[in-house]
Coordinates of C-alpha atoms in Angstrom, one line a residue:
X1 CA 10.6 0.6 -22.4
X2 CA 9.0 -0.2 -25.3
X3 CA 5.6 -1.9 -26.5
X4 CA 7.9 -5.3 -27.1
X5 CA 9.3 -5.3 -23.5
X6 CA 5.5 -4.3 -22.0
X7 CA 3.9 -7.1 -24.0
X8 CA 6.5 -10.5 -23.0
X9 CA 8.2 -9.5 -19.9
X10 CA 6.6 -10.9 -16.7
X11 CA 5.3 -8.4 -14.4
X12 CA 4.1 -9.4 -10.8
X13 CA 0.5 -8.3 -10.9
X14 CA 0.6 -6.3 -14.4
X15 CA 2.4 -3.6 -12.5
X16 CA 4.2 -2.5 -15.9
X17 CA 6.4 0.2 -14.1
X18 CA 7.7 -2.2 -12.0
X19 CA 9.7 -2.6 -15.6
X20 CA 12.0 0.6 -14.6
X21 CA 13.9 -1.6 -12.3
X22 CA 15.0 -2.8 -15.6
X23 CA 17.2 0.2 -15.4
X24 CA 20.6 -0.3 -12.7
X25 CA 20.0 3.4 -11.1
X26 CA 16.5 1.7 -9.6
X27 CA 15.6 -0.7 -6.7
X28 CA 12.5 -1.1 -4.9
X29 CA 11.6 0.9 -1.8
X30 CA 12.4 -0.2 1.4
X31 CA 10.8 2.4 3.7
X32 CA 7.8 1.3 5.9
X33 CA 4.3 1.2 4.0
X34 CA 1.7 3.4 5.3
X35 CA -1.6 2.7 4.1
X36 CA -2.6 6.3 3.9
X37 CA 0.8 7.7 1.7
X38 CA 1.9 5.4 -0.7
X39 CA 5.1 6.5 -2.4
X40 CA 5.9 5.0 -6.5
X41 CA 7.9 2.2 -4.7
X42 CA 11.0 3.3 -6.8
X43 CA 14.3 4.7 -5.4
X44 CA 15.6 5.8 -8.6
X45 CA 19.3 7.3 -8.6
X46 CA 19.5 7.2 -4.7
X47 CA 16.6 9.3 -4.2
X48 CA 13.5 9.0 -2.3
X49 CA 10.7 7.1 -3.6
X50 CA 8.6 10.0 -3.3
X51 CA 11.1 12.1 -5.7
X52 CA 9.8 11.1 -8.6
X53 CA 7.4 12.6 -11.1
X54 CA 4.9 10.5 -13.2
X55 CA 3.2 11.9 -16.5
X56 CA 1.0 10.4 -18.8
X57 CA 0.8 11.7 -22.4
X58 CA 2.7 14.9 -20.9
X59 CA -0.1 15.6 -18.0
X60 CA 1.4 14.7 -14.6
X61 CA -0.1 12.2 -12.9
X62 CA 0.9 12.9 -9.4
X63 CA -1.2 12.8 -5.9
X64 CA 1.1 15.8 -4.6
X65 CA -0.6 15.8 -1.3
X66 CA 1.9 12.6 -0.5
X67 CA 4.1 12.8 -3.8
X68 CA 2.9 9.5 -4.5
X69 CA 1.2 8.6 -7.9
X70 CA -2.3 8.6 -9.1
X71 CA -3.5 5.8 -10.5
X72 CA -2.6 5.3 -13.9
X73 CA -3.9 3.0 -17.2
X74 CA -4.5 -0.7 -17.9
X75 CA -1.2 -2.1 -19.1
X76 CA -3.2 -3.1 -22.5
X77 CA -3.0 1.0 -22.6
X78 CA 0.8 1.7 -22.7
X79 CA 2.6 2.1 -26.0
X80 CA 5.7 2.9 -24.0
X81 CA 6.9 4.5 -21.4
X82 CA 10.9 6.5 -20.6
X83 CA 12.6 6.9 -17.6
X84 CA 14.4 10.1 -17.7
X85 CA 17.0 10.4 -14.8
X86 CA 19.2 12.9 -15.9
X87 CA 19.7 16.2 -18.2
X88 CA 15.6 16.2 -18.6
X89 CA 14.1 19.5 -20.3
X90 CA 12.3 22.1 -18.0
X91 CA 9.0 21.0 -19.0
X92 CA 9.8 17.5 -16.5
X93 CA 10.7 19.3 -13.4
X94 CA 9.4 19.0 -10.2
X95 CA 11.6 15.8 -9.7
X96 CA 15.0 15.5 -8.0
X97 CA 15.1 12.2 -8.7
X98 CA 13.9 10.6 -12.2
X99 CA 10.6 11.3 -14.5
X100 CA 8.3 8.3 -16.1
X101 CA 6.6 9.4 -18.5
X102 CA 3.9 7.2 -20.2
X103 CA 2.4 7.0 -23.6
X104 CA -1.0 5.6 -24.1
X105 CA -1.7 3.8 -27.5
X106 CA -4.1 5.3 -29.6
X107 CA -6.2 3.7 -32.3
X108 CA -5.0 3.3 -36.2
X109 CA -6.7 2.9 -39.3
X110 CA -7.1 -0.9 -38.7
X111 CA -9.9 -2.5 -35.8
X112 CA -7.8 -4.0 -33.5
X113 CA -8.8 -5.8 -30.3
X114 CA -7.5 -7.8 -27.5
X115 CA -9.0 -10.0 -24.6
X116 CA -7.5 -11.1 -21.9
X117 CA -7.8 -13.3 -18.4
X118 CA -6.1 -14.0 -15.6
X119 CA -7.1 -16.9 -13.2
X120 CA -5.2 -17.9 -10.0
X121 CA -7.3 -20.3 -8.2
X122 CA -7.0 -22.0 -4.6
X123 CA -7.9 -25.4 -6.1
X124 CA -5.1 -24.9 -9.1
X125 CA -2.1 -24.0 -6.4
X126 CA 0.0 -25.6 -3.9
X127 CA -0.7 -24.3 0.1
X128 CA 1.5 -21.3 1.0
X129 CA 3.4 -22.3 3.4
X130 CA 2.8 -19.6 5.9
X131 CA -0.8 -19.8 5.7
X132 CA -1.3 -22.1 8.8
X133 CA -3.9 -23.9 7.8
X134 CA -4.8 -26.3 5.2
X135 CA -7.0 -24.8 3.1
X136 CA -6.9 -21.0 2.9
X137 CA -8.8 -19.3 0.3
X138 CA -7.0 -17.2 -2.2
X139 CA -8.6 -16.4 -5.9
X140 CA -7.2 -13.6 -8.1
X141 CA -8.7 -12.6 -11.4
X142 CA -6.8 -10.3 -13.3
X143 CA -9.1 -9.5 -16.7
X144 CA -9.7 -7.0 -19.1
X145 CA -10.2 -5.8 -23.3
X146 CA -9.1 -3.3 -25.7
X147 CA -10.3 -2.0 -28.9
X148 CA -9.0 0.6 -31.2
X149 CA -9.7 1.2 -34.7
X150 CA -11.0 4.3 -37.2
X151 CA -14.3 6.1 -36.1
X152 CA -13.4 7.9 -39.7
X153 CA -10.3 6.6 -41.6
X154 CA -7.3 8.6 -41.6
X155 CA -8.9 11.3 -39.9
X156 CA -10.4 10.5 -36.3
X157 CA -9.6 7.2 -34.1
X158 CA -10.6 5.9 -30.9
X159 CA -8.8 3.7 -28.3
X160 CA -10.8 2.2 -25.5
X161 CA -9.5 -0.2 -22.6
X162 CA -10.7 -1.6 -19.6
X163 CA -9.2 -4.2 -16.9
X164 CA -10.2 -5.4 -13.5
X165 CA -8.6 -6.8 -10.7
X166 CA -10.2 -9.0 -8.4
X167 CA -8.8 -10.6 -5.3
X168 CA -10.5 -12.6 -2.7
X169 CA -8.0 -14.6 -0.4
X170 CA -6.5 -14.3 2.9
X171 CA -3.5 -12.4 4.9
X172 CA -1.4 -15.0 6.8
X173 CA -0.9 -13.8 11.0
X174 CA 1.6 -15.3 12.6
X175 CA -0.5 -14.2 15.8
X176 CA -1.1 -17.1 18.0
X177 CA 1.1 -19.4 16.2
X178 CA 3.0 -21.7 18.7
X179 CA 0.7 -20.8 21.5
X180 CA 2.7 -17.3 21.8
X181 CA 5.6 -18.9 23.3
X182 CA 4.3 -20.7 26.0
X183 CA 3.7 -24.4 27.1
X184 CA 1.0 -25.8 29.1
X185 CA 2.8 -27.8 32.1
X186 CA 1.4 -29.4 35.0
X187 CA 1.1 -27.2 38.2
X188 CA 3.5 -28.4 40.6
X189 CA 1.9 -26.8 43.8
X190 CA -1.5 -28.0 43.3
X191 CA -4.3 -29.0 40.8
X192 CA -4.4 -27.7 36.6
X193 CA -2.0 -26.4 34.9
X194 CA -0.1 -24.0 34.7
X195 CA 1.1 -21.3 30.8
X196 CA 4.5 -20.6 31.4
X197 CA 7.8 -20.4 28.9
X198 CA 10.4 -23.3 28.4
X199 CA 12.5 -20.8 30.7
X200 CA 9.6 -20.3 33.2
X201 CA 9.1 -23.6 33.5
X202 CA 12.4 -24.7 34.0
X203 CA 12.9 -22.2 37.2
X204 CA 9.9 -23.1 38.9
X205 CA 10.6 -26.6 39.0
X206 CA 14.3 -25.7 39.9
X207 CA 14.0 -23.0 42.3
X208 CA 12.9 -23.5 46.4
X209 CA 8.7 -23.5 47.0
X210 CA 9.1 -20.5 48.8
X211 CA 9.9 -18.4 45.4
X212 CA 8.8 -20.7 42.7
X213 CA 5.2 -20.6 44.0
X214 CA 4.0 -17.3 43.6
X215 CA 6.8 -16.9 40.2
X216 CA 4.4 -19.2 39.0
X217 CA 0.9 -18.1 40.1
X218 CA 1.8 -14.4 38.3
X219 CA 3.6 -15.8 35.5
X220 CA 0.6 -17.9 34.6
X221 CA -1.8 -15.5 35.5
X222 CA -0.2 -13.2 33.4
X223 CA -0.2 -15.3 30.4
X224 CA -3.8 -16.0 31.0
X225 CA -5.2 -12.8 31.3
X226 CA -3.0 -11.5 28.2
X227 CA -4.4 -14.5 26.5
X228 CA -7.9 -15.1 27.2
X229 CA -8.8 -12.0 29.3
X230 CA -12.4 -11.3 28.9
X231 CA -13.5 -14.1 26.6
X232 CA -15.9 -16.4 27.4
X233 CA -14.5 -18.4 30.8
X234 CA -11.3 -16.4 30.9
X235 CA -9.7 -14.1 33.4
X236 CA -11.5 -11.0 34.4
X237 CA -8.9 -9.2 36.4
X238 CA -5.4 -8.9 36.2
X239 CA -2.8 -10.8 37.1
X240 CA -0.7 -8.9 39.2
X241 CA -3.3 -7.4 41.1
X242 CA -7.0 -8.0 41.6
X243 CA -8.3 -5.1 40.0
X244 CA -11.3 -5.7 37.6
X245 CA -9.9 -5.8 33.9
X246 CA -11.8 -2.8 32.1
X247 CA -14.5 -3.4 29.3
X248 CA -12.5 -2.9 26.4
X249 CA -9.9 -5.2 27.4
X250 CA -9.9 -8.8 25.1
X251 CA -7.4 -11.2 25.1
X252 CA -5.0 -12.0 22.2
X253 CA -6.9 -14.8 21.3
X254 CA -9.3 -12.4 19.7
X255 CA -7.2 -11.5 17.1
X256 CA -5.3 -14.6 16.4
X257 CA -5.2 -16.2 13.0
X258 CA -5.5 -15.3 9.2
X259 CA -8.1 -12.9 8.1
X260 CA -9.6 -12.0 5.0
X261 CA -8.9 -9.5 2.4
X262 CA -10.4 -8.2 -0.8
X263 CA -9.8 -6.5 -3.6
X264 CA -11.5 -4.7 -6.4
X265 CA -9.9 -2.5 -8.8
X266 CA -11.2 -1.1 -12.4
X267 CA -9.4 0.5 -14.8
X268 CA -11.7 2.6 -17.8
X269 CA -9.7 4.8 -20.2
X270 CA -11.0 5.8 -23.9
X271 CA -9.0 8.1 -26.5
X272 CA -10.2 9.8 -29.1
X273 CA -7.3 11.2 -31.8
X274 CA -8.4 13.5 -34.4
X275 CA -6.6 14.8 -37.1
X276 CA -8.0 18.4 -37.9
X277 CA -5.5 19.4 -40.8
X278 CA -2.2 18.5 -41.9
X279 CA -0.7 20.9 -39.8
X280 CA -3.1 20.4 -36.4
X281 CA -4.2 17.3 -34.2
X282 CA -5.7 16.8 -31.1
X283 CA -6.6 14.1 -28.8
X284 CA -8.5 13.5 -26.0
X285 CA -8.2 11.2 -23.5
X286 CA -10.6 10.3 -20.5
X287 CA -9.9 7.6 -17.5
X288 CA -11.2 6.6 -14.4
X289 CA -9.7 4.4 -11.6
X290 CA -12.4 3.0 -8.5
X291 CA -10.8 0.6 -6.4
X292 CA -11.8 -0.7 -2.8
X293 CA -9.4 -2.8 -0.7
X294 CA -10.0 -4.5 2.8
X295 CA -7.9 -6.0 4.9
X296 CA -4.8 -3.3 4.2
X297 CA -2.0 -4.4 6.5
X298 CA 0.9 -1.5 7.3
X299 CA 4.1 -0.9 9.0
X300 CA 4.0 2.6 10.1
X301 CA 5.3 1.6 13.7
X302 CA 8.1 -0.8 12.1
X303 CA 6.2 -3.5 13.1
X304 CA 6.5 -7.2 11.2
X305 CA 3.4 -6.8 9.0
X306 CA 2.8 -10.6 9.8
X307 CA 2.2 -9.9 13.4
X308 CA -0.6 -7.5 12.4
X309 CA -4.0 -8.6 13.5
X310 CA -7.2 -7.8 11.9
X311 CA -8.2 -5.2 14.4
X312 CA -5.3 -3.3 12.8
X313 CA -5.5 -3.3 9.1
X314 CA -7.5 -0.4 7.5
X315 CA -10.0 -0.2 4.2
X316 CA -8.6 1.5 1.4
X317 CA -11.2 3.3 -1.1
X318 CA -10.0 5.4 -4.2
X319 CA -11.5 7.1 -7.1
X320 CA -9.6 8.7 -9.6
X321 CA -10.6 10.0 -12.8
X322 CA -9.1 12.6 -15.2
X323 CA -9.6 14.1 -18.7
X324 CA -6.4 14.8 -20.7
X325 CA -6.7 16.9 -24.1
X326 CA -3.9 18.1 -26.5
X327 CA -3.3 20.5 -29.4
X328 CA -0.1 20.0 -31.5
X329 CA 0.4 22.5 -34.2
X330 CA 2.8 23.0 -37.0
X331 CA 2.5 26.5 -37.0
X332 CA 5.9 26.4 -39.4
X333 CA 8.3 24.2 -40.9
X334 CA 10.3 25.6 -37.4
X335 CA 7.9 26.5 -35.4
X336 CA 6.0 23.5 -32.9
X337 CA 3.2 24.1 -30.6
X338 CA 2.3 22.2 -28.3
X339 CA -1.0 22.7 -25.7
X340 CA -2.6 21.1 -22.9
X341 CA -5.2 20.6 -20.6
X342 CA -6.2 18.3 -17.7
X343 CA -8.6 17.8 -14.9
X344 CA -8.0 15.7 -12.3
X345 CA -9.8 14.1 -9.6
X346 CA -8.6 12.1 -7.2
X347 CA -10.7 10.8 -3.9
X348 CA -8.8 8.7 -1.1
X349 CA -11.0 7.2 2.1
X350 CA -9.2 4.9 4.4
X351 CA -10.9 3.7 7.3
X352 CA -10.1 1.6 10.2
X353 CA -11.2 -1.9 11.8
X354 CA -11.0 -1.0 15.3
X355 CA -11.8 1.9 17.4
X356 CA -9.5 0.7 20.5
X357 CA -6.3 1.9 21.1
X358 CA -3.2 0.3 19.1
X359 CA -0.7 -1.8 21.6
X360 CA 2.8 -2.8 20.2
X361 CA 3.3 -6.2 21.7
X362 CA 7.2 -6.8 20.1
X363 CA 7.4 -9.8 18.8
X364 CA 3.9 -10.9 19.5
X365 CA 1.4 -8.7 18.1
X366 CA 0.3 -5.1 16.5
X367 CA -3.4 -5.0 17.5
X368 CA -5.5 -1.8 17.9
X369 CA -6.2 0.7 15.5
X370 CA -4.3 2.1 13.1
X371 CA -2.4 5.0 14.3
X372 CA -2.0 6.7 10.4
X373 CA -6.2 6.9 10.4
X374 CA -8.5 7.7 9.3
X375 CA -8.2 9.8 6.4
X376 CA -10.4 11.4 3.9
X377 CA -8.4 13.9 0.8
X378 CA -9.6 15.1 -2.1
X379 CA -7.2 16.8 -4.4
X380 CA -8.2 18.5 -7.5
X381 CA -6.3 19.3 -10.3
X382 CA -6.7 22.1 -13.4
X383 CA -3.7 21.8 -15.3
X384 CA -2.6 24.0 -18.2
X385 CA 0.6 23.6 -20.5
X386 CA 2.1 25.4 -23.3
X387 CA 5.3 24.7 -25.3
X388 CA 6.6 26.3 -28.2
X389 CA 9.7 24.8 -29.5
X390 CA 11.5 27.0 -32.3
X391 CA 14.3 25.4 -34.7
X392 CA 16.5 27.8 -36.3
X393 CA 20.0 26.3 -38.1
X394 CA 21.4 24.0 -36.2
X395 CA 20.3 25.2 -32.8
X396 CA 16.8 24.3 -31.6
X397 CA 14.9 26.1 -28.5
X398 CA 12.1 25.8 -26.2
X399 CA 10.1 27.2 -23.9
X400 CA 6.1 27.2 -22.2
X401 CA 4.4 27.9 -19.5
X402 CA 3.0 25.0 -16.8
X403 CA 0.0 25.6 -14.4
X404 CA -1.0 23.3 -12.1
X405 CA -4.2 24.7 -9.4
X406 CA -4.4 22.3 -7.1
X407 CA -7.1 22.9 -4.8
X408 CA -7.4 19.8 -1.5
X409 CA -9.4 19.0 1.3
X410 CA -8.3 16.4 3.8
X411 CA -9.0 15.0 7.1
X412 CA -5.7 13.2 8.9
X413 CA -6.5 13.0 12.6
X414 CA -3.0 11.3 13.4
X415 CA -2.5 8.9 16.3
X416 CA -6.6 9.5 17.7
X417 CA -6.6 6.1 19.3
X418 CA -3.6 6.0 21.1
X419 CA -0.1 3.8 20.6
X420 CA 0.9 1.9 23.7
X421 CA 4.0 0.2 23.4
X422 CA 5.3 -2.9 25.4
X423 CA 8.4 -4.0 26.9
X424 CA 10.0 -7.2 24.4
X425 CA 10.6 -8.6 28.4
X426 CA 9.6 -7.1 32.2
X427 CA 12.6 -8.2 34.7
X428 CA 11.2 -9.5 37.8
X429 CA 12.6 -6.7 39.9
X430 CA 11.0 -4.5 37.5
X431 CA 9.6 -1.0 40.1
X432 CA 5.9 -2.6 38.8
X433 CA 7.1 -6.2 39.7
X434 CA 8.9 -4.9 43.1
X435 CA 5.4 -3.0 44.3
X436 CA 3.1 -6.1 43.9
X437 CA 5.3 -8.5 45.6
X438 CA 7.5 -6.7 47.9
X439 CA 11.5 -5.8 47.3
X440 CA 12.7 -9.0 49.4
X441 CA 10.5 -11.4 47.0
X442 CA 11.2 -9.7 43.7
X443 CA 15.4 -9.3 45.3
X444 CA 15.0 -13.5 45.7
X445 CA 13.7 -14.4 42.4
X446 CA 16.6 -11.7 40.9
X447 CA 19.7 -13.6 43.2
X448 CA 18.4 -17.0 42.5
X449 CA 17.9 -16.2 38.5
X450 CA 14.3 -15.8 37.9
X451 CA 13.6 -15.2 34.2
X452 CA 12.1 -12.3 32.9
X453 CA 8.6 -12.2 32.2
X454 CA 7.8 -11.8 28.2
X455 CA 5.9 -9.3 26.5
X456 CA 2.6 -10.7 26.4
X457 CA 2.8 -11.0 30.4
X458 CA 4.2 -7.8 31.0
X459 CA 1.4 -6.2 28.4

């Protein structure tokens, strides 16, 4: 993929590998997103997303921890990149899927510079149509420079770039939309109202006093509690039986509706290319990556990601930095050497937005926190490569050495809080059901077709 194809194709968010599904061996990953392991979002050649192997200027550029990938340059810092899938020399192992291996530009004899902004405003773009509501924020600056040219002409050059995204909008929740499936409807057997389902409804009105009565006074307290439990003038105990509800109990309505989410993201890199004699150059390259995200929504537990509340997204905080240097040397008219070194740093903290326990409410809500954190990792990385390729005749060989120490601390405290998952429906001669209201009742509303109670009641 070459500079022409980086600089005019469109690229949703300046995500320039994204340009390998160019290529009909790739797709996108379809496996659940967890927040703490990101994979390269490629399946290339059938293979797992996280079977792939990244490199820039020959250093990898992978977070092996989670075989994901490390952050890489500003797009404004990519000569080209290939995607090797198949037949690939020894030196891009460590893949049984495909290698992408990027080039950063480097400066020339000529200053050259570039400056660039992005601007995606609320007040510039039609509503989403998911958000909800009729106004919901959303700004996304996407904005950066480069500059190359000679520090000393035909001898030493320098490259710098920098970029920065910025996002400030919101994360549409389809929590609480359409009251959670149930309608308000007159009480038939005395004063207010009463929060039952079309279906729910429909029985009690149908179905003799004797059993639609108290169908109706735990469906609706049911609703209620799972609701508005604990909020100001709601239910304090639950539904089926008087006991008190406990302190950390709060009703859906808590976590209903959009919520915010932020981004900030910096890319630095500088390379400096010198050219020590006719038969030796070097380069050095330096780059650092901070980014902080808020409002991080996953799928570890296959839930709908739009039926996340707030309480369950997570705070994402990277910094990555490494320095890359190279030798090339003609040692011959035959004989190529090649050495490298790299450092690597890379610092990953994802944090939580609740402390309770997560509850899987199908259908209805993900709330709680999130079961894949905390996590706090820091992998290292002293890399050392050597390659000597020798051509003799027609026949050309090769062969080197690759080091990688890769020293990592991490923290990963899996599933802390808890996961509690709910029934999608609790049948009304449900053991639970049967012990609050006695097997005759619970038998009665069975025979005469009671309808089930939905998850939010039965959570």
């Amino acid at each position: 993929v070459d500079q022409r194809a980086i600089e005019n194709l469109a690229t949703n968010g300046r995500r320039y590998i994204n340009f390998t599904l160019l290529d009909s061996a790739t797709t996108r990953d379809n496996q659940p997103v967890l927040g703490p392991a990101p994979t390269s979002g490629l399946n290339i050649g059938g293979q797992r997303a996280r079977a792939n192997m990244v490199s820039i200027d020959g250093a990898d550029a992978i977070d092996n921890t989670i075989n994901g990938v490390r952050a890489t340059l500003s797009q404004e810092a990519v000569q080209e990149f290939q995607i090797i899938k198949s037949g690939y020399a020894p030196e891009y192992g460590r893949a049984s899927a495909a290698t992408i291996n990027i080039v950063s530009k480097q400066g020339t004899n000529q200053w050259k510079g570039n400056l660039f902004a992005y601007l995606r405003s609320r007040n510039g773009s039609a509503t989403n149509a998911f958000a909800g509501e009729p106004n919901p924020g959303d700004t996304r600056t996407q904005a950066g420079l480069t500059l190359g040219g000679p520090i000393r002409k035909d001898k030493t050059f320098v490259f710098l770039s920098f970029e920065t995204n910025l996002r400030n909008s919101i994360y549409f929740s389809q929590i609480g939309r359409n009251n959670y499936g149930f309608t308000s409807v007159a009480n038939p057997f005395g004063s207010g109202t009463l929060l039952l389902t079309p279906q729910q409804d429909a029985y009690v009105r149908s179905a003799p006093a004797a059993l639609a009565a108290p169908y109706a006074t735990i469906a609706n307290r049911a609703a209620q509690v799972a609701i508005f439990g604990n909020t100001p003038g709601g239910p304090t105990a639950f539904g089926l039986i008087p006991n008190p509800l406990p302190a950390s109990f709060s009703g859906l309505s808590t976590e209903a509706g959009n919520y915010k989410t932020t981004e900030e993201t910096y890319f630095y890199s500088i390379r400096l290319d010198h050219q020590i004699s006719q038969s030796h150059n070097a380069f050095v390259r330096f780059s650092a990556t901070p980014a902080d995200i808020t409002g991080l929504p996953s799928n570890g537990q296959n839930q709908l990601t739009s039926l996340n509340g707030f309480s369950r997204t997570t705070n994402n905080s990277t910094r990555d930095i490494a320095i890359v240097s190279q030798l090339a040397s003609n040692l011959s008219p035959s004989l190529l050497s090649e050495f490298r070194f790299q450092f690597a740093r890379r610092g990953v903290g994802l944090t939580t937005n609740s402390t309770r326990a997560a509850v899987e409410i199908p259908g209805v809500a993900s709330i709680g926190i999130e079961p894949f954190a905390p996590v706090y990792r820091t992998e290292k990385r002293w890399q050392f490569t050597e390659n000597v390729t020798y051509i003799r005749g027609g026949h050309t060989y090769k062969m080197g050495v690759d080091f990688n120490h890769l020293p990592v601390e991490a923290s990963f405290p899996l599933n802390q809080g808890a996961v509690y998952y709910f029934p999608a429906a609790l049948a009304v001669d449900n053991p639970l059901i049967v012990a609050a209201v006695t097997p005759a009742v619970a038998g009665a509303w069975r025979s005469s077709g009671g309808p089930p109670f939905k998850s939010p009641q039965a959570s």
